[in-house]
Short mmCIF file of C-alpha atoms in Angstrom, two decimals:
data_model
loop_
_atom_site.label_atom_id
_atom_site.label_comp_id
_atom_site.label_asym_id
_atom_site.label_seq_id
_atom_site.Cartn_x
_atom_site.Cartn_y
_atom_site.Cartn_z
CA MET U 116 -16.58 30.56 6.49
CA LYS U 117 -16.16 27.87 3.85
CA GLU U 118 -14.59 25.27 6.05
CA GLN U 119 -17.58 25.95 8.80
CA GLU U 120 -20.22 25.55 5.98
CA ALA U 121 -18.61 22.09 4.96
CA ASN U 122 -18.62 21.08 8.62
CA LEU U 123 -22.10 22.01 8.97
CA THR U 124 -23.01 20.14 5.76
CA ASP U 125 -20.92 17.20 7.02
CA ASN U 126 -22.71 17.01 10.22
CA GLN U 127 -26.39 17.38 9.06
CA ALA U 128 -26.13 15.00 6.16
CA ARG U 129 -27.70 11.45 6.92
CA TYR U 130 -25.17 9.47 5.55
CA ASN U 131 -25.93 5.89 4.06
CA MET U 132 -23.36 4.18 6.27
CA ALA U 133 -24.46 0.72 4.91
CA PHE U 134 -23.64 1.80 1.20
CA ILE U 135 -20.42 3.88 1.99
CA TRP U 136 -18.78 1.30 4.12
CA LEU U 137 -19.88 -1.54 1.24
CA VAL U 138 -18.27 0.49 -1.40
CA CYS U 139 -15.07 1.12 0.37
CA PHE U 140 -14.59 -2.35 1.27
CA VAL U 141 -15.00 -3.30 -2.44
CA ALA U 142 -12.46 -0.87 -3.54
CA ALA U 143 -10.26 -1.92 -0.58
CA MET U 144 -10.13 -5.40 -1.83
CA GLY U 145 -7.44 -4.13 -4.24
CA GLY U 146 -5.38 -3.51 -1.01
CA LEU U 147 -6.12 -6.90 -0.01
CA LEU U 148 -4.76 -8.40 -3.11
CA PHE U 149 -1.79 -6.07 -2.85
CA GLY U 150 -0.94 -7.19 0.54
CA TYR U 151 -1.10 -10.97 -0.15
CA ASP U 152 0.78 -10.70 -3.55
CA TRP U 153 3.45 -8.48 -2.09
CA VAL U 154 4.15 -10.81 1.02
CA VAL U 155 3.28 -14.29 -0.08
CA ILE U 156 6.83 -14.45 -1.74
CA GLY U 157 8.38 -14.36 1.59
CA GLY U 158 7.01 -17.48 2.76
CA ALA U 159 7.40 -19.31 -0.74
CA LYS U 160 11.16 -18.11 -1.12
CA PRO U 161 12.66 -20.87 0.91
CA PHE U 162 10.93 -23.57 -1.49
CA TYR U 163 10.78 -21.91 -4.89
CA GLU U 164 14.71 -21.04 -4.70
CA PRO U 165 15.76 -24.58 -4.71
CA TYR U 166 13.41 -25.23 -7.64
CA PHE U 167 14.71 -22.28 -9.75
CA GLY U 168 18.51 -22.97 -8.53
CA ILE U 169 18.76 -19.73 -6.81
CA THR U 170 21.69 -19.52 -4.31
CA ASP U 171 23.96 -17.41 -2.14
CA GLU U 172 26.07 -17.23 -5.25
CA THR U 173 23.40 -15.89 -7.62
CA PRO U 174 22.49 -12.78 -5.76
CA PHE U 175 20.98 -11.03 -8.81
CA ARG U 176 18.60 -13.86 -9.57
CA ARG U 177 17.72 -13.86 -5.73
CA GLY U 178 16.97 -10.04 -6.13
CA LEU U 179 15.06 -10.32 -9.21
CA ALA U 180 12.71 -13.06 -7.90
CA GLN U 181 11.99 -10.81 -5.12
CA SER U 182 11.61 -7.54 -6.97
CA SER U 183 9.99 -8.83 -10.48
CA ALA U 184 6.44 -7.92 -8.91
CA LEU U 185 7.72 -4.37 -8.05
CA ILE U 186 8.88 -3.69 -11.47
CA GLY U 187 5.33 -4.50 -12.55
CA CYS U 188 4.31 -2.21 -9.76
CA LEU U 189 6.17 0.79 -11.37
CA LEU U 190 4.60 -0.07 -14.70
CA GLY U 191 1.18 -0.09 -12.90
CA ALA U 192 1.99 3.22 -11.43
CA ILE U 193 2.65 4.77 -14.73
CA LEU U 194 -0.52 3.34 -16.24
CA SER U 195 -2.67 4.63 -13.69
CA GLY U 196 -0.85 8.35 -14.08
CA VAL U 197 -1.69 8.14 -17.84
CA PHE U 198 -5.20 6.90 -17.77
CA SER U 199 -6.99 7.45 -14.34
CA ASP U 200 -7.58 11.20 -15.31
CA LYS U 201 -8.94 10.17 -18.37
CA SER U 202 -10.66 7.00 -18.08
CA GLY U 203 -11.79 7.13 -14.54
CA ARG U 204 -10.85 5.16 -11.38
CA LYS U 205 -13.64 2.38 -11.69
CA ARG U 206 -12.30 0.67 -14.83
CA LEU U 207 -8.59 0.59 -14.03
CA LEU U 208 -9.60 -0.98 -10.84
CA ILE U 209 -11.50 -3.77 -12.71
CA LEU U 210 -8.47 -4.17 -14.70
CA ALA U 211 -6.37 -4.59 -11.67
CA GLY U 212 -8.52 -7.41 -10.68
CA LEU U 213 -8.11 -9.12 -14.06
CA LEU U 214 -4.26 -8.77 -13.76
CA PHE U 215 -4.37 -10.27 -10.26
CA THR U 216 -6.15 -13.30 -11.33
CA VAL U 217 -3.91 -14.07 -14.31
CA SER U 218 -0.83 -13.72 -12.35
CA ALA U 219 -2.01 -16.02 -9.51
CA VAL U 220 -2.89 -18.61 -12.06
CA GLY U 221 0.24 -18.13 -14.11
CA THR U 222 2.71 -17.97 -11.21
CA ALA U 223 1.33 -21.26 -9.78
CA PHE U 224 1.91 -23.13 -13.01
CA ALA U 225 5.24 -21.51 -13.70
CA ARG U 226 7.70 -24.19 -15.38
CA ASN U 227 10.98 -22.17 -15.50
CA PHE U 228 12.58 -18.85 -13.99
CA LEU U 229 11.43 -16.81 -16.99
CA SER U 230 7.47 -17.45 -16.80
CA PHE U 231 7.59 -17.19 -12.99
CA ASN U 232 9.02 -13.54 -13.21
CA VAL U 233 6.63 -12.81 -16.24
CA PHE U 234 3.59 -13.52 -14.13
CA ARG U 235 5.03 -12.11 -11.17
CA VAL U 236 5.33 -8.70 -13.10
CA ILE U 237 1.80 -8.92 -14.40
CA GLY U 238 0.68 -9.14 -10.70
CA GLY U 239 2.87 -6.28 -9.91
CA VAL U 240 1.06 -3.99 -12.53
CA GLY U 241 -2.13 -5.06 -10.65
CA ILE U 242 -0.51 -3.82 -7.53
CA GLY U 243 0.68 -0.80 -9.08
CA LEU U 244 -2.77 0.03 -10.13
CA ALA U 245 -4.40 -0.91 -6.86
CA SER U 246 -2.05 0.97 -4.52
CA ASN U 247 -2.76 4.05 -6.61
CA LEU U 248 -6.48 4.00 -7.18
CA SER U 249 -8.07 2.14 -4.12
CA PRO U 250 -6.96 4.66 -1.54
CA MET U 251 -7.53 7.54 -4.03
CA TYR U 252 -11.15 6.32 -4.80
CA ILE U 253 -12.11 5.89 -1.30
CA ALA U 254 -10.90 9.22 -0.63
CA GLU U 255 -12.84 10.85 -3.35
CA ILE U 256 -15.86 9.28 -2.42
CA SER U 257 -15.71 9.67 1.59
CA PRO U 258 -17.38 12.50 3.59
CA ALA U 259 -14.59 14.61 5.24
CA GLY U 260 -15.31 13.84 8.76
CA MET U 261 -14.55 10.11 8.22
CA ARG U 262 -12.16 10.05 5.24
CA GLY U 263 -9.10 9.14 7.53
CA LYS U 264 -10.82 6.17 9.00
CA LEU U 265 -12.41 4.97 5.29
CA VAL U 266 -8.93 5.25 3.73
CA SER U 267 -7.19 3.48 6.45
CA ILE U 268 -9.71 0.80 5.55
CA ASN U 269 -7.52 0.31 2.51
CA GLN U 270 -4.21 -0.20 4.72
CA LEU U 271 -6.19 -2.83 6.94
CA THR U 272 -7.13 -4.93 3.99
CA ILE U 273 -3.44 -4.70 2.77
CA VAL U 274 -2.78 -5.99 6.34
CA ILE U 275 -5.32 -8.70 6.24
CA GLY U 276 -3.90 -9.76 2.78
CA ILE U 277 -0.56 -10.23 4.50
CA LEU U 278 -1.44 -11.97 7.37
CA ALA U 279 -3.77 -14.09 5.01
CA ALA U 280 -0.57 -14.89 2.90
CA GLN U 281 1.46 -15.45 6.11
CA ILE U 282 -1.17 -17.98 7.41
CA ILE U 283 -1.70 -19.73 4.10
CA ASN U 284 1.95 -20.07 3.87
CA LEU U 285 2.14 -21.67 7.34
CA LEU U 286 -0.61 -24.08 6.59
CA ILE U 287 0.50 -25.25 3.21
CA ALA U 288 3.98 -25.60 4.16
CA ARG U 289 4.94 -29.16 5.66
CA PRO U 290 7.44 -29.37 8.38
CA VAL U 291 10.98 -29.03 7.63
CA PRO U 292 13.59 -30.33 9.66
CA LYS U 293 16.12 -27.81 11.28
CA GLY U 294 19.22 -27.47 9.22
CA ALA U 295 17.52 -29.21 6.31
CA GLY U 296 19.65 -28.63 3.04
CA THR U 297 18.61 -27.38 -0.48
CA GLU U 298 18.50 -30.90 -1.83
CA PHE U 299 16.08 -32.01 0.79
CA ILE U 300 13.99 -29.17 0.26
CA LEU U 301 13.94 -29.36 -3.52
CA ASP U 302 12.94 -32.94 -3.45
CA SER U 303 10.09 -32.57 -1.00
CA TRP U 304 6.31 -31.76 -1.56
CA ASN U 305 7.11 -27.85 -0.54
CA GLY U 306 9.88 -27.61 -3.30
CA GLN U 307 7.67 -29.18 -5.93
CA TYR U 308 4.10 -28.05 -5.14
CA GLY U 309 3.78 -26.25 -2.08
CA TRP U 310 4.97 -22.78 -3.17
CA ARG U 311 2.69 -23.10 -6.17
CA TRP U 312 -0.51 -23.54 -3.92
CA MET U 313 0.77 -20.43 -2.07
CA PHE U 314 0.69 -18.39 -5.12
CA GLY U 315 -2.50 -20.31 -6.60
CA VAL U 316 -4.91 -19.43 -3.56
CA GLU U 317 -4.89 -15.80 -4.44
CA THR U 318 -6.82 -16.85 -7.43
CA VAL U 319 -10.05 -16.80 -5.47
CA PRO U 320 -10.20 -13.31 -4.00
CA ALA U 321 -8.77 -11.75 -7.15
CA PHE U 322 -11.68 -12.97 -9.34
CA LEU U 323 -13.99 -11.94 -6.90
CA PHE U 324 -12.69 -8.40 -6.67
CA PHE U 325 -12.90 -8.41 -10.45
CA LEU U 326 -16.40 -9.08 -10.45
CA LEU U 327 -17.61 -6.88 -7.63
CA MET U 328 -15.93 -3.80 -8.92
CA PHE U 329 -18.55 -3.91 -11.64
CA PHE U 330 -21.23 -2.96 -9.04
CA VAL U 331 -19.48 0.00 -7.36
CA PRO U 332 -19.99 3.59 -8.75
CA GLU U 333 -17.74 5.81 -10.41
CA SER U 334 -15.80 8.39 -8.39
CA PRO U 335 -18.26 11.42 -8.17
CA ARG U 336 -15.30 13.88 -8.25
CA TRP U 337 -13.90 12.43 -11.56
CA LEU U 338 -17.52 12.54 -12.71
CA VAL U 339 -17.70 16.37 -11.97
CA LYS U 340 -14.33 17.16 -13.57
CA TYR U 341 -15.82 15.50 -16.61
CA GLY U 342 -18.84 17.65 -16.59
CA ARG U 343 -21.09 14.62 -15.69
CA ASP U 344 -22.91 16.27 -12.82
CA LYS U 345 -26.04 14.45 -12.83
CA ARG U 346 -24.37 10.93 -12.40
CA ALA U 347 -22.35 12.56 -9.59
CA ALA U 348 -25.40 13.85 -7.84
CA LYS U 349 -27.17 10.59 -8.03
CA ILE U 350 -23.95 9.01 -6.16
CA LEU U 351 -23.63 11.69 -3.71
CA SER U 352 -27.37 11.71 -2.96
CA ARG U 353 -27.23 8.12 -2.24
CA LEU U 354 -24.25 8.69 -0.16
CA GLY U 355 -25.55 11.73 2.02
CA GLY U 356 -28.93 13.12 0.55
CA LYS U 357 -29.80 15.81 -1.90
CA GLU U 358 -28.48 18.65 0.32
CA TYR U 359 -25.00 17.07 0.70
CA ALA U 360 -24.87 16.31 -2.95
CA ASP U 361 -25.61 19.89 -3.98
CA PHE U 362 -23.12 21.35 -1.61
CA GLU U 363 -20.37 18.81 -2.73
CA ILE U 364 -20.82 19.56 -6.27
CA ARG U 365 -20.65 23.26 -5.92
CA ASP U 366 -17.52 22.96 -3.59
CA ILE U 367 -15.85 20.49 -6.28
CA LYS U 368 -16.45 22.72 -9.40
CA ASN U 369 -15.27 25.93 -7.29
CA THR U 370 -11.88 24.19 -7.54
CA LEU U 371 -11.97 23.52 -11.28
CA ALA U 372 -11.50 26.32 -13.80
CA SER U 373 -13.82 26.08 -16.48
CA GLU U 374 -10.98 25.31 -19.05
CA GLU U 375 -10.09 22.25 -16.47
CA ILE U 376 -13.41 20.50 -16.81
CA ALA U 377 -13.00 17.41 -19.10
CA SER U 378 -9.19 17.95 -19.24
CA VAL U 379 -5.89 16.83 -17.81
CA ASN U 380 -2.82 19.22 -18.05
CA PHE U 381 0.16 17.39 -16.85
CA ARG U 382 2.12 20.47 -17.22
CA ASP U 383 0.26 21.77 -13.92
CA LEU U 384 2.47 19.38 -11.87
CA LEU U 385 5.25 21.75 -12.55
CA GLU U 386 3.53 24.80 -11.09
CA PRO U 387 5.56 25.98 -8.40
CA LYS U 388 2.88 25.66 -5.70
CA LEU U 389 1.71 22.10 -6.93
CA PHE U 390 5.34 21.06 -7.46
CA ARG U 391 6.10 21.84 -3.84
CA ILE U 392 2.92 19.45 -2.97
CA VAL U 393 3.75 16.71 -5.29
CA GLY U 394 7.46 16.91 -3.96
CA LEU U 395 6.22 16.43 -0.41
CA GLY U 396 3.92 13.57 -1.47
CA VAL U 397 6.80 12.10 -3.18
CA PHE U 398 8.97 12.18 -0.08
CA LEU U 399 6.37 10.80 2.16
CA ALA U 400 5.75 7.90 -0.20
CA VAL U 401 9.55 7.00 -0.49
CA PHE U 402 9.85 7.42 2.97
CA GLN U 403 7.25 4.85 3.92
CA GLN U 404 9.40 2.27 1.80
CA TRP U 405 12.84 3.42 2.95
CA CYS U 406 11.91 3.68 6.74
CA GLY U 407 12.99 0.02 6.32
CA ILE U 408 10.08 -1.95 7.93
CA ASN U 409 9.51 -3.66 4.33
CA VAL U 410 12.62 -5.64 4.64
CA ILE U 411 11.33 -7.47 7.64
CA PHE U 412 8.42 -8.78 5.47
CA ASN U 413 10.19 -9.44 2.03
CA TYR U 414 13.37 -10.85 3.90
CA ALA U 415 11.87 -12.35 6.86
CA GLN U 416 13.70 -15.51 6.30
CA GLU U 417 17.12 -13.76 6.47
CA VAL U 418 16.11 -11.58 9.61
CA PHE U 419 14.80 -14.20 11.73
CA ALA U 420 17.53 -16.61 10.66
CA SER U 421 20.01 -13.94 11.82
CA ALA U 422 18.06 -14.02 15.09
CA GLY U 423 18.79 -18.02 15.40
CA TYR U 424 15.60 -19.49 14.28
CA GLY U 425 15.01 -22.34 11.62
CA VAL U 426 12.64 -22.57 8.53
CA SER U 427 9.62 -23.87 10.28
CA ASP U 428 9.96 -21.43 13.44
CA ILE U 429 10.30 -18.65 10.87
CA LEU U 430 7.05 -19.29 9.29
CA LEU U 431 5.51 -19.26 12.81
CA ASN U 432 7.20 -16.11 13.64
CA ILE U 433 6.14 -14.25 10.47
CA VAL U 434 2.46 -15.26 11.49
CA VAL U 435 3.08 -13.64 14.67
CA THR U 436 4.25 -10.37 13.11
CA GLY U 437 1.24 -10.43 10.81
CA VAL U 438 -1.19 -10.52 13.72
CA VAL U 439 0.73 -7.60 15.37
CA ASN U 440 0.50 -5.77 12.09
CA LEU U 441 -3.55 -6.32 11.89
CA LEU U 442 -4.03 -5.21 15.50
CA PHE U 443 -2.16 -1.93 15.47
CA THR U 444 -3.75 -1.13 12.06
CA PHE U 445 -6.90 -1.00 14.18
CA VAL U 446 -5.12 1.54 16.43
CA ALA U 447 -4.62 3.72 13.27
CA ILE U 448 -8.05 3.57 12.13
CA TYR U 449 -9.39 4.37 15.78
CA THR U 450 -7.05 7.42 15.98
CA VAL U 451 -6.48 8.87 12.68
CA ASP U 452 -9.64 11.02 12.83
CA ARG U 453 -9.05 11.95 16.49
CA PHE U 454 -5.29 12.57 16.79
CA GLY U 455 -4.58 13.64 13.09
CA ARG U 456 -2.27 12.43 10.67
CA ARG U 457 0.62 14.68 11.53
CA ILE U 458 1.26 13.34 14.96
CA LEU U 459 1.04 9.68 13.95
CA MET U 460 3.26 10.13 11.29
CA LEU U 461 5.83 11.79 13.77
CA ILE U 462 5.31 9.05 16.43
CA GLY U 463 5.86 6.45 13.69
CA ALA U 464 9.02 8.12 12.47
CA SER U 465 10.70 8.69 15.98
CA GLY U 466 9.41 5.25 17.28
CA LEU U 467 11.33 3.23 14.59
CA ALA U 468 14.46 5.37 14.90
CA GLY U 469 14.53 4.18 18.43
CA ILE U 470 13.76 0.66 17.70
CA TYR U 471 16.21 0.36 14.92
CA ALA U 472 18.87 1.72 17.16
CA ILE U 473 18.38 -1.14 19.65
CA LEU U 474 17.83 -3.84 16.91
CA GLY U 475 20.98 -2.78 15.39
CA THR U 476 22.89 -3.01 18.55
CA GLY U 477 21.43 -6.54 19.05
CA TYR U 478 22.45 -7.84 15.92
CA TYR U 479 25.85 -6.08 16.27
CA PHE U 480 26.47 -8.36 19.49
CA HIS U 481 25.17 -11.38 17.74
CA SER U 482 22.39 -11.45 20.37
CA THR U 483 19.65 -14.12 19.44
CA GLY U 484 16.39 -15.22 21.11
CA VAL U 485 12.87 -14.07 21.88
CA HIS U 486 13.68 -10.43 22.76
CA MET U 487 15.10 -10.05 18.95
CA LEU U 488 11.60 -11.09 17.96
CA ILE U 489 9.96 -8.82 20.38
CA LEU U 490 12.15 -5.86 18.91
CA VAL U 491 10.93 -6.89 15.30
CA VAL U 492 7.41 -7.04 16.59
CA SER U 493 7.69 -3.69 18.34
CA ALA U 494 8.97 -2.27 15.06
CA ILE U 495 5.87 -3.63 13.06
CA ALA U 496 3.33 -2.40 15.69
CA CYS U 497 4.84 1.06 15.47
CA TYR U 498 4.81 1.13 11.62
CA ALA U 499 1.26 -0.28 11.55
CA MET U 500 -0.10 2.37 13.55
CA SER U 501 1.45 5.45 11.78
CA LEU U 502 3.44 5.42 8.77
CA ALA U 503 1.87 2.30 7.05
CA PRO U 504 -1.74 3.60 6.93
CA ILE U 505 -1.30 7.48 7.41
CA THR U 506 1.21 7.81 4.47
CA TRP U 507 -1.58 6.41 2.03
CA VAL U 508 -4.26 8.88 3.83
CA VAL U 509 -2.11 11.63 3.26
CA ILE U 510 -1.13 11.12 -0.28
CA SER U 511 -4.75 10.70 -1.11
CA GLU U 512 -5.62 13.96 0.49
CA ILE U 513 -3.11 16.72 -0.40
CA PHE U 514 -3.28 16.78 -4.33
CA PRO U 515 -5.79 19.19 -6.01
CA ASN U 516 -9.02 17.71 -7.73
CA ARG U 517 -7.87 18.54 -11.26
CA ILE U 518 -4.62 16.73 -11.21
CA ARG U 519 -5.20 14.24 -8.47
CA GLY U 520 -4.79 11.11 -10.48
CA ALA U 521 -1.43 12.27 -12.15
CA ALA U 522 -0.10 13.59 -8.99
CA MET U 523 -0.77 10.61 -6.95
CA SER U 524 0.66 8.12 -9.77
CA VAL U 525 3.66 10.20 -9.47
CA ALA U 526 4.13 9.58 -5.74
CA VAL U 527 3.04 6.23 -5.94
CA PHE U 528 5.43 5.57 -8.77
CA SER U 529 8.20 6.96 -6.69
CA LEU U 530 7.05 4.59 -3.79
CA TRP U 531 7.47 1.60 -5.76
CA VAL U 532 10.82 2.88 -7.28
CA GLY U 533 11.75 3.29 -3.56
CA CYS U 534 10.48 -0.33 -2.94
CA THR U 535 12.30 -1.82 -5.83
CA ALA U 536 15.65 -0.40 -5.18
CA LEU U 537 15.32 -1.14 -1.27
CA THR U 538 14.59 -4.83 -2.32
CA LEU U 539 17.36 -5.15 -5.03
CA THR U 540 19.97 -3.59 -2.67
CA PHE U 541 19.17 -5.21 0.65
CA PRO U 542 21.15 -8.67 -0.31
CA TYR U 543 24.31 -6.39 -1.06
CA LEU U 544 23.59 -3.87 1.85
CA ILE U 545 23.33 -6.57 4.57
CA GLY U 546 26.35 -8.31 2.96
CA GLY U 547 28.39 -5.10 3.07
CA LEU U 548 27.00 -3.58 6.25
CA GLY U 549 25.69 -6.73 8.32
CA ALA U 550 22.24 -6.79 9.68
CA HIS U 551 23.25 -4.21 12.37
CA GLY U 552 24.66 -1.67 9.88
CA ALA U 553 21.44 -1.92 7.76
CA PHE U 554 19.24 -1.30 10.75
CA TRP U 555 21.34 1.65 11.85
CA LEU U 556 21.18 3.19 8.42
CA TYR U 557 17.41 2.84 8.32
CA GLY U 558 17.26 4.36 11.87
CA VAL U 559 19.16 7.56 10.32
CA ILE U 560 16.57 7.63 7.27
CA CYS U 561 13.82 7.62 10.15
CA VAL U 562 15.23 10.66 11.82
CA VAL U 563 15.51 12.42 8.52
CA GLY U 564 11.75 11.61 7.81
CA PHE U 565 10.84 13.13 11.33
CA VAL U 566 12.51 16.57 10.65
CA VAL U 567 10.96 16.58 7.21
CA ILE U 568 7.38 15.91 8.44
CA PHE U 569 7.82 18.21 11.53
CA LYS U 570 8.72 21.07 9.23
CA LYS U 571 6.64 20.56 6.26
CA LEU U 572 3.63 18.27 6.70
CA PRO U 573 0.25 20.25 7.46
CA GLU U 574 -2.66 18.69 9.52
CA THR U 575 -5.57 17.49 7.26
CA LYS U 576 -7.89 16.11 9.98
CA GLY U 577 -11.68 17.02 9.40
CA LYS U 578 -11.07 19.11 6.09
CA SER U 579 -12.72 18.41 2.82
CA LEU U 580 -10.47 17.71 0.04
CA GLU U 581 -11.59 21.21 -1.47
CA ASP U 582 -10.63 22.89 1.83
CA ILE U 583 -7.26 21.08 1.98
CA GLU U 584 -6.78 22.22 -1.82
CA ARG U 585 -7.58 25.79 -1.07
CA GLU U 586 -5.32 25.69 2.12
CA LEU U 587 -2.21 24.27 0.04
CA VAL U 588 -2.46 25.97 -3.20
CA ASP U 589 -4.36 29.41 -2.75
#
């Protein structure tokens, strides 16, 4: 009956779609900066490594340069967990915009390896905050019937940020002769200045995000949790009218006990029912990283070099993968509220397992050429329409109102632990197992992910956050 009432209200409300889309796109700019900051290093890597003296003989320095931002992500996720349920979503997103701006300027002017990594860590803290708060904020302000689509916008902006970084890297980098050595690159414009511009361009969208976040409202669900019903009602009325606002506030308050208003109890995470939900969120978050697709972005140079491409060809191929990533994210946006979350997650896990089996076999037999690029592109397409966006949708939906900020921070923290471990270990993994062994290993992980999703993940399509909470917790 409650679900029917919610759906009735959903259908009858006259949503202010212009306002909803505007607010969601501004919040999702955190995803754009997350995507840009995350991937720009892949294109800059061939040029900053000679500048800082990073070689095959210094795998730790190579891994540190690649993962310093991810270390910041862990710090950002912790900060989000500590403060998002106390200070709200908006203030921390403003802080994220400021950190992105400082990081972009500082990295562009870095003079040594230490300062480079310090500013990358600062940007990573911004990523940790934005990756946690942007999808959660959008989920909390979105009507149930379109929540999957709107939260997927965050993944769309991540992909746009990734593609923007890839295109900007390609446009900034000057042609490099095939087979050019480290000394040639070090003495070139690319090795001295080009990689700095790649990082510095982020300053413009970062500062814009910082400014625009001052003009978006606070999450109405957070406001209700802290007893600020009038402010929440004003925001919800602007979203869908007075009737919609009244129903939503009643429904939100029904999921909060009186002692939970204006309070955060982290011990709730250890309650058996909640611990099970948090455990599922942690698994999905880590699986999204350990399914292996991120190594194609973070270590694109090695992946494509193993397939027989030179530096300039690699930059062009990386842009191709970015375009595919963007196009298939639209597939996810179109299907997530039609087909549901669970089926798309299963398609992603099984599809990647099959592609990795073939890709690993190709590397095993030292196969090179365009067919290897097609396999890589197919893996990215599969990931972009499934695990990439849908994981963020699911982990922003399944946690209860009273501990959503803390629980999501645990999941996002786990995501970045997985990503950091993946990035740090990949040079050793590919050295020990070879490219073929690494992709076969990721294929096995995808099979495990498929089994867990099939057995444990419920469908959340079309349900309000409060209905999902009642279904999972009660």
